[in-house]
mmCIF file of C-alpha atoms in Angstrom:
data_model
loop_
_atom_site.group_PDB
_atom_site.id
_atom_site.type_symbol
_atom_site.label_atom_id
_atom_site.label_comp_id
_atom_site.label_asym_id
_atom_site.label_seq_id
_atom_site.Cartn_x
_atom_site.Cartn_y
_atom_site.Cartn_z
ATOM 1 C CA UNK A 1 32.018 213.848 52.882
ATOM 2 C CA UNK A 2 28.392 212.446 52.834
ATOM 3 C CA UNK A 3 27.049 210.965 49.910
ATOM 4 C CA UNK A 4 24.513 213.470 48.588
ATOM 5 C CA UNK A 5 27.254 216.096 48.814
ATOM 6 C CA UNK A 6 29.608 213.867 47.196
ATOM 7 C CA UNK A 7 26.701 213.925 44.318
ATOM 8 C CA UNK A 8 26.554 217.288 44.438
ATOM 9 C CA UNK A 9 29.815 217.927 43.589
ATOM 10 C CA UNK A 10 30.576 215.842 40.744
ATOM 11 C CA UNK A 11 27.018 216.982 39.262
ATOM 12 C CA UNK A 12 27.923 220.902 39.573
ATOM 13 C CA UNK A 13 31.711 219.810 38.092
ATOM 14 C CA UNK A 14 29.478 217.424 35.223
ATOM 15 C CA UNK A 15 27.315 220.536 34.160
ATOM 16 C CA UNK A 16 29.877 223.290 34.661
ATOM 17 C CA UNK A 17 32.026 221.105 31.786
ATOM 18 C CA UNK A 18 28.697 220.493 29.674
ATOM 19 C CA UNK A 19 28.185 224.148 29.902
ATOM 20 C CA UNK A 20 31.272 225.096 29.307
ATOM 21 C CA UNK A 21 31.555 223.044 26.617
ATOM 22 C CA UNK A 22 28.032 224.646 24.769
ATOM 23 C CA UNK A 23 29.608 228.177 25.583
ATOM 24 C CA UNK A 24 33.002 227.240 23.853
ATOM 25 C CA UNK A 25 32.572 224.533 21.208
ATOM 26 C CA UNK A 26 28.959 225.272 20.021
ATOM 27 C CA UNK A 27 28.998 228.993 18.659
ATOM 28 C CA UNK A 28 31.838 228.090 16.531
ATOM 29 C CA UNK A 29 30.722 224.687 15.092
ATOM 30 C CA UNK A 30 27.670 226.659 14.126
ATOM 31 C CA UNK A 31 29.720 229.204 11.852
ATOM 32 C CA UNK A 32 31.568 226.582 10.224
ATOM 33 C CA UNK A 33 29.946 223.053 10.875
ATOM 34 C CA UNK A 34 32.829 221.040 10.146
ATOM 35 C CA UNK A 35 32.969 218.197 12.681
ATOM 36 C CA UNK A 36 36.175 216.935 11.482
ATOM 37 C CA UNK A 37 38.240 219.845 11.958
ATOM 38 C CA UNK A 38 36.459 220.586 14.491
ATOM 39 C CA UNK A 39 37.967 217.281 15.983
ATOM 40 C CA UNK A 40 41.148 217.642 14.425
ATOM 41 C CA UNK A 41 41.940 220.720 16.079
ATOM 42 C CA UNK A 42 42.575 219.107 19.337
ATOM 43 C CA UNK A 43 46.022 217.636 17.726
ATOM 44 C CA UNK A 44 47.697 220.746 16.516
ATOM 45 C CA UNK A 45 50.307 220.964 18.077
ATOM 46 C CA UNK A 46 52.227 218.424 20.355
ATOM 47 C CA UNK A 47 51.004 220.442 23.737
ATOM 48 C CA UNK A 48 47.308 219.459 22.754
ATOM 49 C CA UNK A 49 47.953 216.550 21.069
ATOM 50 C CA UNK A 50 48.826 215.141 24.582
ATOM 51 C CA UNK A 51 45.977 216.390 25.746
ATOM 52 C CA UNK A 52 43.594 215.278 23.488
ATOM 53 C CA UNK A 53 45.075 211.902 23.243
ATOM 54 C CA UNK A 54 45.003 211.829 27.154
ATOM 55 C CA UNK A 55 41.114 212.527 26.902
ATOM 56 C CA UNK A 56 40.704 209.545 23.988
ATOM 57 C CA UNK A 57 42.917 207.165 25.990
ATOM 58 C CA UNK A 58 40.483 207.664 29.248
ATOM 59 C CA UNK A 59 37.551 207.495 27.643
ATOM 60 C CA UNK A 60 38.533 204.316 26.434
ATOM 61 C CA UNK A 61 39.284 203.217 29.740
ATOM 62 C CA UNK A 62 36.175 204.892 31.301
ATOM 63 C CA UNK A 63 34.100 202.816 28.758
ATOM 64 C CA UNK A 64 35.432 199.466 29.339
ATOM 65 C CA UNK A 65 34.886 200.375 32.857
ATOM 66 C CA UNK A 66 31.312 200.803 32.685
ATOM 67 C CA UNK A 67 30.936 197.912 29.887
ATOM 68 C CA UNK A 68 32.426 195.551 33.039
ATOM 69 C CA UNK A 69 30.255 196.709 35.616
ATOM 70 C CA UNK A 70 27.372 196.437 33.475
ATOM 71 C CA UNK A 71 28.036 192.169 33.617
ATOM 72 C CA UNK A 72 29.641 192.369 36.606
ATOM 73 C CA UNK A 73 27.317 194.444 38.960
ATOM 74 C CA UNK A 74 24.254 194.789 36.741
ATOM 75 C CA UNK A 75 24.781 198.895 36.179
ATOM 76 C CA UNK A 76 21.727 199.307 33.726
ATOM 77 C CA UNK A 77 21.941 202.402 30.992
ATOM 78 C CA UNK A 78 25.403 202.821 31.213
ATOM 79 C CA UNK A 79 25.816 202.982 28.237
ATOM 80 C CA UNK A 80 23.917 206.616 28.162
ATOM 81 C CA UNK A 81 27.168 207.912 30.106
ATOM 82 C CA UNK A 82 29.565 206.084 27.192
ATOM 83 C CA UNK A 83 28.016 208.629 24.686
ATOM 84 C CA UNK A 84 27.868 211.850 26.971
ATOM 85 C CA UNK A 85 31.446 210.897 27.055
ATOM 86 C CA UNK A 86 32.171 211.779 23.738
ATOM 87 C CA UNK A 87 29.951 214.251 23.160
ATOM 88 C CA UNK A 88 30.273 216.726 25.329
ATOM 89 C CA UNK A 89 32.921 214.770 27.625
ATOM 90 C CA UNK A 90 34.769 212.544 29.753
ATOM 91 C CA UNK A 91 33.875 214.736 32.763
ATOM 92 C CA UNK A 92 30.594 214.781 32.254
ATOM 93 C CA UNK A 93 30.107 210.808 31.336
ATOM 94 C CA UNK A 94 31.766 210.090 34.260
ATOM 95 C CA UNK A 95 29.745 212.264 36.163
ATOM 96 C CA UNK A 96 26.843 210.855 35.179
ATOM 97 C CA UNK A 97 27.658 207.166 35.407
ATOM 98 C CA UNK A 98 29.089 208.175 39.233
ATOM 99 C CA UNK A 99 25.716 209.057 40.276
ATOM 100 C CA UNK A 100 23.889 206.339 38.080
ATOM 101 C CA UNK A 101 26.103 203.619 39.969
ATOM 102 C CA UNK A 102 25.129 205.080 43.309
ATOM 103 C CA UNK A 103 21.286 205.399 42.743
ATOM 104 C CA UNK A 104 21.123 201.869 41.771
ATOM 105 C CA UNK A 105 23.184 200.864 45.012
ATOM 106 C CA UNK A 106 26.059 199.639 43.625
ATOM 107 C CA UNK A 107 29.046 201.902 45.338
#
């Protein structure tokens, strides 16, 4: 796989989530804006309760990630892919920050 369709890939996967994430989340936050329980809903029941802490427990890990390599390799605005990872997601944070590390030339 070359490396522009390697960014290719995880940029269609990074908006298809962000989309998909406006189309699902969005209409119904704007009915009832209740952040909370909008958050709280994730833990339900024990099925996505693993899920959701599965999501919290990478994005931790996904942050101190990037946090490192901004020291380590000098990855600037990272921290702009820490916040798209909570809001709308891991998958598009990561996206992001996979395609931020490679235009600076740090792969």
């Amino acid at each position: 796989m070359t490396k522009s369709s390697f960014q290719y890939i995880i940029s269609f996967f990074g908006i298809l989530f962000a989309l998909s994430f406006i189309y699902f989340v969005i209409p119904p936050l704007l009915k009832n804006f209740d952040v909370i329980g909008a958050a709280l809903g994730g833990f339900v029941n024990p099925f996505s309760t693993g899920y959701s802490l599965d999501i919290i427990c990478t994005w931790f890990v996904f942050s101190a990630w990037v946090l490192y390599e901004a020291k380590s390799k000098g990855i600037q605005n990272g921290w702009i892919a820490i916040l798209l990872g909570v809001v709308p997601g891991v998958a598009t944070g990561m996206a992001f920050y996979l395609i931020l590390r490679m235009k600076q030339g740090k792969e």
